[in-house]
PDB file of C-alpha atoms in Angstrom:
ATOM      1  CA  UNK A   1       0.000   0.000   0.000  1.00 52.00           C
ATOM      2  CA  UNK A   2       1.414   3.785  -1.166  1.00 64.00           C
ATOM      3  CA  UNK A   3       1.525   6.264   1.652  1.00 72.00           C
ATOM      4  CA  UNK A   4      -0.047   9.349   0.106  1.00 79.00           C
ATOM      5  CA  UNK A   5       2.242  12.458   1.213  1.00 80.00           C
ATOM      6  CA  UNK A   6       3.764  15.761  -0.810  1.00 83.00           C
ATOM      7  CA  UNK A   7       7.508  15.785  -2.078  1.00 85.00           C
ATOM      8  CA  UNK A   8       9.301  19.446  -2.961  1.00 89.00           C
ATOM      9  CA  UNK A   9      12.861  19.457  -4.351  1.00 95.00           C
ATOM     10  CA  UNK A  10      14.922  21.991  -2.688  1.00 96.00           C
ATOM     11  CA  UNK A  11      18.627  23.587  -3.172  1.00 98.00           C
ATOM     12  CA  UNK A  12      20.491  25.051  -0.747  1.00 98.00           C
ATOM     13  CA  UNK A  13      24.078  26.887  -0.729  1.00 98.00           C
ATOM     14  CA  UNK A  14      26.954  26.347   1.712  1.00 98.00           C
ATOM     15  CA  UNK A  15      29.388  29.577   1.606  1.00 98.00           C
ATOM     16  CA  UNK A  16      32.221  29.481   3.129  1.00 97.00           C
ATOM     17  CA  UNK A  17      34.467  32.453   3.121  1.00 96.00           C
ATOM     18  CA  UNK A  18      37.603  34.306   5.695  1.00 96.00           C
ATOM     19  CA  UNK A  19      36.182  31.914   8.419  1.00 96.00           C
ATOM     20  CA  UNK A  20      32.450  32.884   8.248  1.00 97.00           C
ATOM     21  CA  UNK A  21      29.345  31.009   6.607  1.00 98.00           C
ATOM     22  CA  UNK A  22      26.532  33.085   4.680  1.00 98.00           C
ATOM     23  CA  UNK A  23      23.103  32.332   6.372  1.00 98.00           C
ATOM     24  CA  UNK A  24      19.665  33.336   6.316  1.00 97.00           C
ATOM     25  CA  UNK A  25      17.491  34.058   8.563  1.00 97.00           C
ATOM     26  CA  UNK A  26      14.047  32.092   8.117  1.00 93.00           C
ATOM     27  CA  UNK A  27      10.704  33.183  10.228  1.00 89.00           C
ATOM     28  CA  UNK A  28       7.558  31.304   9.675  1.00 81.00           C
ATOM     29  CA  UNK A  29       4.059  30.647  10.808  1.00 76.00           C
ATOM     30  CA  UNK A  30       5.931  30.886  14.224  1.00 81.00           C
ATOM     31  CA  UNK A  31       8.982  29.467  13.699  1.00 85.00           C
ATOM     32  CA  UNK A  32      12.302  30.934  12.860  1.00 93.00           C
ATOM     33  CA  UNK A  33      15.993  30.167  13.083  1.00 96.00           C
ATOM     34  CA  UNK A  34      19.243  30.225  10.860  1.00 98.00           C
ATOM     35  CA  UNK A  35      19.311  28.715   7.842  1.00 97.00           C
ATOM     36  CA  UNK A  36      21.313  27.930   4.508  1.00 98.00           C
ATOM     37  CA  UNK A  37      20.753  30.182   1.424  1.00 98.00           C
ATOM     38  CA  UNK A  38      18.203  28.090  -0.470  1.00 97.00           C
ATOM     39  CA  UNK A  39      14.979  26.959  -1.100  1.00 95.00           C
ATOM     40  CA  UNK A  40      12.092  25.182  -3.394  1.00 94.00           C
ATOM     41  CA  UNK A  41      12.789  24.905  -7.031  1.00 96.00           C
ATOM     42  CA  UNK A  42      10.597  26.110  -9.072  1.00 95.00           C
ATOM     43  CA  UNK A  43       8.705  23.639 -11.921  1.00 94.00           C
ATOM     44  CA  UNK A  44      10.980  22.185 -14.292  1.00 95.00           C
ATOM     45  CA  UNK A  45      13.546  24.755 -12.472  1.00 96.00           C
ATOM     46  CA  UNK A  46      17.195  22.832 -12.623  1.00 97.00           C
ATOM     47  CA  UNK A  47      18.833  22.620  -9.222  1.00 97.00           C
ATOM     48  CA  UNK A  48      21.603  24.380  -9.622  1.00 97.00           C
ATOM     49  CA  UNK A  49      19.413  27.552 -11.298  1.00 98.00           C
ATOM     50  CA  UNK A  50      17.316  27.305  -7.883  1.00 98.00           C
ATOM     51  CA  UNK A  51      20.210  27.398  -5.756  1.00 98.00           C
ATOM     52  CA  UNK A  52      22.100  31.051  -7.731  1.00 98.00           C
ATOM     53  CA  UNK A  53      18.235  32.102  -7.905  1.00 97.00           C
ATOM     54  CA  UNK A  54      17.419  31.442  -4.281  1.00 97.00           C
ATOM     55  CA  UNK A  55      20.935  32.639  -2.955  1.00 98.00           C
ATOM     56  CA  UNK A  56      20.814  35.755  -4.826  1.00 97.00           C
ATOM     57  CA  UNK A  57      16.657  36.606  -3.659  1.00 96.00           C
ATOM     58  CA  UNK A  58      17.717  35.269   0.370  1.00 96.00           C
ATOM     59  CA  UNK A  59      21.157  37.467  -0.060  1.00 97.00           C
ATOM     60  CA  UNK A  60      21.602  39.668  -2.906  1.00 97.00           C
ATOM     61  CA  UNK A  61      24.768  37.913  -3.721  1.00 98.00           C
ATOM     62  CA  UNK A  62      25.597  36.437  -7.077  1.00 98.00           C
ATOM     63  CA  UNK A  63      26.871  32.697  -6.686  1.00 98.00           C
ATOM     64  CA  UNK A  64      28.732  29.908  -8.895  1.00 97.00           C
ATOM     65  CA  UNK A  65      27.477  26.748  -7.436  1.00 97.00           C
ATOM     66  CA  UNK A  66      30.331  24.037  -7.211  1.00 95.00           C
ATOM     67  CA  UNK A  67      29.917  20.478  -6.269  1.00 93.00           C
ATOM     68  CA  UNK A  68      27.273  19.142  -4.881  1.00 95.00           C
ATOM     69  CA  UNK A  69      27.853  17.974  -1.656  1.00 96.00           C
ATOM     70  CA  UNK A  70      25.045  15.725  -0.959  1.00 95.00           C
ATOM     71  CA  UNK A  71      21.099  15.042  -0.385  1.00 95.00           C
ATOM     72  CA  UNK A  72      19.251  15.523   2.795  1.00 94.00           C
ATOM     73  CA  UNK A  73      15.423  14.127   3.042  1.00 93.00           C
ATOM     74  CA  UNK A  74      12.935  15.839   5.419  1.00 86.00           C
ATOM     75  CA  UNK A  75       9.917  14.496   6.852  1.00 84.00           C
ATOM     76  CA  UNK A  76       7.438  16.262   8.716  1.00 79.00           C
ATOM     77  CA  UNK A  77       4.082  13.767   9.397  1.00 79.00           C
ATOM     78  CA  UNK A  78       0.991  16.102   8.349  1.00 73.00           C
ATOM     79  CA  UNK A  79      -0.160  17.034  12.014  1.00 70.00           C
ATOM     80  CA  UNK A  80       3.261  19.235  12.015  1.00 69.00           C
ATOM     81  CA  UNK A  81       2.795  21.043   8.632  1.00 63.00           C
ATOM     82  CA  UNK A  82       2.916  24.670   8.485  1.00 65.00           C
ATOM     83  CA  UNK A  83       0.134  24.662   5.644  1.00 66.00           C
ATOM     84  CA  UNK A  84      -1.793  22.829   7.537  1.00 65.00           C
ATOM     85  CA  UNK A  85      -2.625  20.240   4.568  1.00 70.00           C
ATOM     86  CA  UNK A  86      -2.503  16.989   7.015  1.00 75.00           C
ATOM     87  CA  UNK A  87      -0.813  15.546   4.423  1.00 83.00           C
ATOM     88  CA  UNK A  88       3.291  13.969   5.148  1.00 87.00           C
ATOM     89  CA  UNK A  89       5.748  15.775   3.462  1.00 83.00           C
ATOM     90  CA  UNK A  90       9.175  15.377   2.491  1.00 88.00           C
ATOM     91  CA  UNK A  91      11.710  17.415   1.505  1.00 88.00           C
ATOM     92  CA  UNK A  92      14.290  16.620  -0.678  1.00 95.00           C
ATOM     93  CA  UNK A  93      17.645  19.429   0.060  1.00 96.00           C
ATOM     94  CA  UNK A  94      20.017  19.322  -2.453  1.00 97.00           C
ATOM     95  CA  UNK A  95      22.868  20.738  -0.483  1.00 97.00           C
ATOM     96  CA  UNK A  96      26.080  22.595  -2.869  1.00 97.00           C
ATOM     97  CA  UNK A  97      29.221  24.231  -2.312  1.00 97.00           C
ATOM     98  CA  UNK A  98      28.673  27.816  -3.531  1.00 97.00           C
ATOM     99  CA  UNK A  99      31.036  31.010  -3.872  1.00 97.00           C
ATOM    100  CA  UNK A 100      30.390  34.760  -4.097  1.00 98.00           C
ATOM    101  CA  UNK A 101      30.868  35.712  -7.391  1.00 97.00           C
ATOM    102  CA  UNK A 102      29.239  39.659  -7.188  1.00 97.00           C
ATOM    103  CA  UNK A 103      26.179  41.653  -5.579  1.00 97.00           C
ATOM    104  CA  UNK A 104      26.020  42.798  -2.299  1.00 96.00           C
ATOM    105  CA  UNK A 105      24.331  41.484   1.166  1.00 96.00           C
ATOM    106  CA  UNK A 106      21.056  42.405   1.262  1.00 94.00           C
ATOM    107  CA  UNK A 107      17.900  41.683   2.887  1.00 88.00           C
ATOM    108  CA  UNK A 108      14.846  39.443   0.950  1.00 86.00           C
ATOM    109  CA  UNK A 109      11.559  41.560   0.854  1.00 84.00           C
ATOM    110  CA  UNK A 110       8.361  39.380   1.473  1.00 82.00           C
ATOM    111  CA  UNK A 111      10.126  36.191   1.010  1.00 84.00           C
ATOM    112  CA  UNK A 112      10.218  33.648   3.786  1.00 86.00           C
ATOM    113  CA  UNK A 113      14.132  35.041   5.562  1.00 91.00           C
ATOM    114  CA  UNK A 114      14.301  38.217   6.820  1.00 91.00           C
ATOM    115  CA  UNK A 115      17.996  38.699   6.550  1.00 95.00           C
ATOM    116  CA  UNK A 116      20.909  37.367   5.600  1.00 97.00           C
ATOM    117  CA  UNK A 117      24.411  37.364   7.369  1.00 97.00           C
ATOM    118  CA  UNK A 118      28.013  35.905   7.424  1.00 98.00           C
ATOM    119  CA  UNK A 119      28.488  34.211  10.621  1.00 98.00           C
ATOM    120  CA  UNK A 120      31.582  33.130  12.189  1.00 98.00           C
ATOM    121  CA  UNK A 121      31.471  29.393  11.956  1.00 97.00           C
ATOM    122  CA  UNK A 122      32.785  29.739  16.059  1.00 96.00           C
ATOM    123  CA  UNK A 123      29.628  31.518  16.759  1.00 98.00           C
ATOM    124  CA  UNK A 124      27.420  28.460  14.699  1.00 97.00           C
ATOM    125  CA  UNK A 125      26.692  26.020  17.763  1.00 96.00           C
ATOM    126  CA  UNK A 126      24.848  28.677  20.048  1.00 97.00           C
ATOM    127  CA  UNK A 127      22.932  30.043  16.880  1.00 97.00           C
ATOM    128  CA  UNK A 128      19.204  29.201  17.165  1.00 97.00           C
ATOM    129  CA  UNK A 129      19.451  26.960  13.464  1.00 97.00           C
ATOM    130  CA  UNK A 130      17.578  24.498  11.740  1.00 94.00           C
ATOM    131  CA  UNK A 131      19.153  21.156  11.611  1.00 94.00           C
ATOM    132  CA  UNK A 132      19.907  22.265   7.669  1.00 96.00           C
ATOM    133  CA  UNK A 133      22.742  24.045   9.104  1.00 97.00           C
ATOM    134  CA  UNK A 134      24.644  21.570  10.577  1.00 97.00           C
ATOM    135  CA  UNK A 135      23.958  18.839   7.897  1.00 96.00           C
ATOM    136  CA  UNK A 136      25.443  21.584   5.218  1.00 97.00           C
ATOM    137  CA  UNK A 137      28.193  21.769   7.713  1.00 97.00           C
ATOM    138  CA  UNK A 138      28.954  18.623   7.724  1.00 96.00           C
ATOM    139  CA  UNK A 139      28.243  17.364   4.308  1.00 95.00           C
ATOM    140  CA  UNK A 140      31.622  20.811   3.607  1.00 95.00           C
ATOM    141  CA  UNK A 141      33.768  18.773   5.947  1.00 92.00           C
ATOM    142  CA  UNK A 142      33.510  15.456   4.615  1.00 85.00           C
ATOM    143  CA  UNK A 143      32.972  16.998   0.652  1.00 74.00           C
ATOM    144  CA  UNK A 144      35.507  14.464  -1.689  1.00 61.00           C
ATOM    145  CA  UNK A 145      38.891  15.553  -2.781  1.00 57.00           C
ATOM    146  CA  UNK A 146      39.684  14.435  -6.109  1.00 49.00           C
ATOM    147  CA  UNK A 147      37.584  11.806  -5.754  1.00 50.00           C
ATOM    148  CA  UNK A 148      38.497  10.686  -2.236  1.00 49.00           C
ATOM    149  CA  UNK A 149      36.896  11.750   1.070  1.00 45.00           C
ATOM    150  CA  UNK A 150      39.491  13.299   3.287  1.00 45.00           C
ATOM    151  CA  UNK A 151      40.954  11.461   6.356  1.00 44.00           C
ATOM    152  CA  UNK A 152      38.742  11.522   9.587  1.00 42.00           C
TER     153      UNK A 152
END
């Protein structure tokens, strides 16, 4: 039997750069926190479009988008939707390395962050952050070199 629930593709940006990492700031129906530069692709968008288009609307920054550095899924059971549709959702987070190619910082207007900011990756672990955070984090340190995945 098929489980009947709602799937959105999503691409997010890790930037790294002089010890800091670019985040956004995401408030919601009541929830808020940190976050990675990123969000839902659009219909037939390709990933890597949705990640320069969503960094540059969360940031005002211009981005080339490198490797990707791996796939986080979401689930949230329907009770726990923001929509309040009832039905499960998952996300699928395309997660990428990404580097400032141009723009400035600026704040999104009537978008779901408020504003953006570089962080020193010291001050990360007492940030109030979504777990997206720390899974981009992570998914930088362990990212392959030339094919191999660095020594623990």
């Amino acid at each position: 039997m098929s489980m009947q629930f709602d799937t959105r593709p999503a691409a997010y940006g890790v930037v790294i750069r002089d010890g800091a990492i670019l985040l956004a700031y995401w408030k919601q129906d009541g929830k808020e926190g940190w976050t990675l530069p990123g969000g839902g692709l659009d219909l037939g968008e390709h990933p890597v479009d949705g990640c320069r288009r969503e960094i540059r609307e969360e940031t005002g920054y211009e981005a080339d988008i490198r490797a990707m550095l791996g796939i986080d899924v979401g689930h949230w059971p329907g009770e726990e939707r923001l929509d309040g549709s009832g039905r499960d959702f998952q996300a699928l987070r395309l997660v990428y390395e990404a580097s400032i190619t141009g723009g400035e910082l600026t704040h999104e207007i009537d978008g779901s962050t408020t504003h953006a900011a570089w962080v020193p990756l010291g001050k990360v672990p007492g940030l109030n952050r979504v777990s997206l955070v720390d899974i981009g984090l992570r998914l930088h340190r362990e990212r392959p070199l030339n094919g191999k995945l660095p020594a623990p």
